[in-house]
Amino acid sequence: MCLHTKNRPKRGVPSHGLLKCSSSQLSADTDRAHRAAGRRREAKTLVGTIDALDTCERLTRRQKGLAYIATSAICLEFLDYFLIGFIVTFVSTSWQLTFGQSSVILLSSGLGAVVGAVFFGRLADRIGRRPVFLTTITVFTAATAAMAFTPEDASLGWVYLAVLRVVVGFGAGGLYVVDLPMVQEFMPTSKRGRVTGYVTAAVPLGFLVGSLMVWLLSDLIGWRGILLLTGASGLLLLLARFTVPESPRFLLRRRRFEDARKAVGWALQVDPASLPLASSDDDSEHAVDDPAGSSVRELLAYPRSLLLSTVTNLGAQTGVYGIALWAPTLLVMTLGIDPAQAGLYMVFVTMGALAGRLFLSHLSESRGRRFTGALAAFSAAGLVILAAVAGDAYIGGVAVFLVVMIAVYFFAEGGFAVVGPYSAEVWPSRLRATGMGFAYGAGGLGKVVGPLGLGLIVGSDNLVKPDAPTTDLLPAFAYFAVWYLLCGCAFLLLGFETRGKNLETLDAEIEARKRNRSGRDSMSAIRG
């Protein structure tokens, strides 16, 4: 049969039927074309809607409130990390815990955090920030409060605590990786880095609040009462989080334009009707998310973002957790002071960490993330070596080791004000929480890699919490320095600047880089 005869009307079929069908099809096509044209005209207002958020010069009360809510939640998370060490110390004698049992209780939350970061990060990109924003604090709060009802029976109590610590870590890991993207997506471009950096300053605050709670309340209400108080604080935070709407950027990617306008209006405290109603162009390749498309496997399509975020997290976390493991003991041994005085000195060291987070948050906005991250990591590496060399030297009656340790925490701990937010910015919006969750979870392996490497270096039989070296600190501190150097090199060699660019611009640049790489791979395959 000739090709041109295939569409002829068959014998017995009236030709006007075909014309009627064609006319209906033409009408439908015309309607779709008009709707698409209308959406293309309205697409210009998408930028206007987000620009209202991106270009506001001063934060509104609600934007500040969101930052405070996220800060309080992260403070609560690290307060809990501090409290579990106190609880294990309190019950270890009466329960006659073995070292292995104590280690399981202490390390189980880290395992839960790795899984929670990956799981909740992916979930936040699939179903939305807000549901996960609420779920993570609920899981964390319920498990923390449940620990107050730990059985007195030692054989059951340590297992009960260990299981609940996994659940606590599961919620806490997700809390961190959804709170930062949530805050970022409500903040103006000019303040995004600074505000999210300030949010991470809650980590040393959590340790300080935990120290005060143990000091002031342990004799009054005991460790069970402290856990119930922590759970009650989490419940108040949950109620506060209910007031926060879904991220407008997530809503735009799901074509929920009216809801996105309401979310922007909520943040800016203006009538949503005064804002343009955003729309999305059907021809835009990345206008709409596939709800099932935010998978961990898809991260492999962005190798630079994957390596950058993972290596910076792993390097920073391994170094910080390794030093934190030894810091109080080293102060006692190096300076010849008692544990109580070492505890007081640790307050100053922690204040150095808080100051570092605030300063580096500001610097990341004025000088850029890449520069600030590299500066923090390389400075930490050099100062760690200096701390090992300083030993028990004094200058003008001031212990050099203490001063250098404060400086180490300023850059090493303070560097997380860049590492955390930057790990979210280097991913496209549809994978932001997934990518950050994977990187943060992978970085959590530093809690294991750090002590394990230290144990091998100092020849300790205890690879979970190796004894601090009693003579030469240099080999062990050089081990820390290598991890910081790795983190700094990742910022320097793999990093790309995100300062001053709104999230939509970053999305376009990241996707363009992916397409260019795919094009080069295709050309190489053709030549091959």
XYZ file of N, CA and C in Angstrom, residues 82-169:
264
model
N 25.067 15.694 74.195
C 25.834 15.917 75.418
C 25.246 15.111 76.575
N 23.926 15.107 76.689
C 23.275 14.471 77.832
C 23.512 12.968 77.891
N 23.607 12.303 76.741
C 23.747 10.852 76.780
C 25.065 10.447 77.433
N 26.113 11.252 77.242
C 27.379 10.968 77.917
C 27.229 11.074 79.423
N 26.487 12.074 79.875
C 26.222 12.243 81.300
C 25.400 11.076 81.841
N 24.401 10.644 81.083
C 23.538 9.548 81.533
C 24.322 8.249 81.669
N 25.156 7.952 80.679
C 25.961 6.725 80.738
C 26.899 6.767 81.940
N 27.484 7.922 82.209
C 28.357 8.052 83.378
C 27.578 7.803 84.664
N 26.350 8.282 84.704
C 25.522 8.156 85.903
C 25.117 6.705 86.171
N 24.746 5.955 85.124
C 24.212 4.600 85.326
C 25.268 3.508 85.213
N 26.449 3.833 84.708
C 27.435 2.781 84.442
C 27.840 2.031 85.701
N 27.940 2.734 86.826
C 28.355 2.072 88.069
C 27.240 1.206 88.631
N 26.037 1.775 88.757
C 24.928 1.010 89.340
C 24.508 -0.156 88.459
N 24.625 -0.008 87.154
C 24.264 -1.093 86.237
C 25.444 -2.021 85.942
N 26.631 -1.599 86.383
C 27.857 -2.361 86.112
C 28.011 -2.632 84.606
N 27.914 -1.557 83.848
C 28.018 -1.674 82.396
C 29.437 -2.046 81.986
N 29.539 -2.940 81.018
C 30.839 -3.232 80.426
C 31.193 -2.104 79.463
N 32.451 -2.080 79.055
C 32.855 -1.065 78.092
C 32.077 -1.221 76.790
N 31.868 -2.464 76.371
C 31.149 -2.704 75.126
C 29.724 -2.195 75.183
N 29.041 -2.401 76.313
C 27.665 -1.931 76.449
C 27.603 -0.404 76.433
N 28.531 0.229 77.140
C 28.571 1.698 77.139
C 28.826 2.234 75.732
N 29.726 1.570 75.009
C 30.055 2.016 73.653
C 28.858 1.893 72.725
N 28.097 0.811 72.858
C 26.916 0.622 72.017
C 25.912 1.747 72.261
N 25.694 2.102 73.525
C 24.754 3.180 73.846
C 25.229 4.504 73.245
N 26.531 4.772 73.377
C 27.069 6.051 72.916
C 27.100 6.166 71.398
N 27.379 5.061 70.707
C 27.561 5.110 69.257
C 26.278 4.857 68.470
N 25.246 4.338 69.128
C 24.039 3.947 68.391
C 23.332 5.144 67.762
N 23.375 6.307 68.404
C 22.708 7.475 67.813
C 23.420 7.912 66.538
N 24.739 7.717 66.489
C 25.479 8.047 65.271
C 25.038 7.194 64.103
N 24.799 5.912 64.365
C 24.295 5.019 63.322
C 22.924 5.475 62.846
N 22.052 5.805 63.796
C 20.725 6.281 63.425
C 20.772 7.574 62.642
N 21.727 8.465 62.986
C 21.835 9.754 62.297
C 22.243 9.584 60.842
N 23.147 8.642 60.564
C 23.572 8.392 59.184
C 22.378 7.947 58.342
N 21.610 6.997 58.868
C 20.445 6.487 58.140
C 19.373 7.568 58.024
N 19.136 8.303 59.118
C 18.108 9.341 59.112
C 18.410 10.470 58.150
N 19.675 10.857 58.050
C 20.049 11.941 57.137
C 19.747 11.569 55.693
N 20.105 10.350 55.306
C 19.867 9.911 53.928
C 18.372 9.722 53.675
N 17.684 9.065 54.606
C 16.260 8.760 54.421
C 15.413 10.032 54.383
N 15.555 10.882 55.393
C 14.714 12.080 55.458
C 15.108 13.111 54.405
N 16.389 13.140 54.023
C 16.789 14.044 52.949
C 16.075 13.716 51.656
N 16.064 12.440 51.316
C 15.364 12.026 50.094
C 13.863 12.288 50.218
N 13.304 12.011 51.397
C 11.864 12.193 51.595
C 11.474 13.663 51.455
N 12.322 14.570 51.933
C 12.014 16.003 51.849
C 11.968 16.490 50.412
N 12.756 15.888 49.527
C 12.712 16.255 48.113
C 11.534 15.610 47.393
N 11.010 14.534 47.936
C 9.907 13.822 47.283
C 8.545 14.354 47.699
N 8.321 14.538 48.994
C 6.982 14.895 49.468
C 6.902 16.323 49.995
N 8.040 16.998 50.136
C 8.016 18.370 50.622
C 8.836 18.552 51.881
N 9.262 19.812 52.093
C 10.065 20.115 53.285
C 9.224 20.055 54.561
N 8.022 20.618 54.502
C 7.246 20.795 55.724
C 6.878 19.477 56.404
N 6.383 18.456 55.688
C 6.060 17.200 56.382
C 7.259 16.602 57.111
N 8.432 16.689 56.489
C 9.638 16.153 57.126
C 10.098 17.081 58.246
N 9.919 18.384 58.050
C 10.215 19.400 59.062
C 9.477 19.085 60.365
N 8.250 18.577 60.234
C 7.436 18.220 61.397
C 7.745 16.814 61.907
N 7.992 15.888 60.997
C 8.194 14.492 61.389
C 9.484 14.291 62.164
N 10.567 14.919 61.716
C 11.862 14.684 62.363
C 11.860 15.122 63.823
N 11.292 16.291 64.114
C 11.265 16.756 65.499
C 10.336 15.883 66.333
N 9.283 15.333 65.708
C 8.373 14.441 66.424
C 9.083 13.155 66.829
N 9.807 12.553 65.893
C 10.547 11.315 66.185
C 11.587 11.567 67.266
N 12.329 12.640 67.113
C 13.382 12.975 68.074
C 12.798 13.200 69.469
N 11.723 13.983 69.549
C 11.125 14.326 70.839
C 10.541 13.103 71.532
N 9.803 12.287 70.780
C 9.174 11.105 71.372
C 10.220 10.133 71.920
N 11.284 9.901 71.157
C 12.317 8.958 71.596
C 13.088 9.503 72.795
N 13.350 10.808 72.813
C 14.066 11.408 73.944
C 13.243 11.300 75.220
N 11.956 11.629 75.131
C 11.088 11.530 76.308
C 10.945 10.084 76.767
N 10.891 9.151 75.818
C 10.741 7.732 76.171
C 11.944 7.207 76.943
N 13.121 7.800 76.743
C 14.305 7.354 77.487
C 14.159 7.597 78.985
N 13.300 8.545 79.365
C 13.082 8.808 80.787
C 12.439 7.621 81.487
N 11.836 6.731 80.718
C 11.160 5.561 81.293
C 11.994 4.286 81.130
N 13.297 4.454 81.058
C 14.212 3.319 80.947
C 14.048 2.400 82.151
N 13.918 1.084 81.946
C 13.775 0.149 83.076
C 14.976 0.197 84.008
N 14.726 -0.022 85.290
C 15.811 -0.038 86.269
C 16.667 -1.289 86.146
N 16.082 -2.353 85.626
C 16.817 -3.606 85.447
C 17.975 -3.373 84.475
N 19.198 -3.602 84.944
C 20.376 -3.312 84.127
C 20.406 -4.122 82.846
N 19.964 -5.377 82.904
C 20.019 -6.233 81.717
C 19.081 -5.747 80.625
N 17.998 -5.064 81.019
C 17.058 -4.511 80.047
C 17.344 -3.039 79.753
N 17.800 -2.324 80.764
C 17.963 -0.884 80.642
C 18.922 -0.461 79.551
N 20.085 -1.120 79.471
C 21.070 -0.678 78.474
C 20.598 -0.979 77.051
N 19.859 -2.102 76.874
C 19.316 -2.426 75.552
C 18.234 -1.410 75.172
N 17.370 -1.088 76.134
C 16.306 -0.108 75.915
C 16.909 1.238 75.500
N 17.938 1.676 76.218
C 18.592 2.938 75.888
C 19.223 2.903 74.501
N 19.906 1.799 74.191
C 20.595 1.698 72.898
C 19.608 1.769 71.740
N 18.486 1.063 71.865
C 17.485 1.066 70.796
C 16.905 2.466 70.618
N 16.570 3.110 71.726
C 16.001 4.452 71.622
C 17.023 5.464 71.108
N 18.303 5.239 71.397
C 19.328 6.135 70.869
C 19.401 6.056 69.342
N 19.166 4.875 68.790
C 19.114 4.748 67.331
C 17.966 5.597 66.783
N 16.805 5.530 67.457
C 15.637 6.292 67.009
C 15.889 7.795 67.154
N 16.496 8.189 68.270
C 16.835 9.604 68.469
C 17.750 10.092 67.351
N 18.791 9.321 67.049
C 19.708 9.695 65.977
C 19.027 9.739 64.625
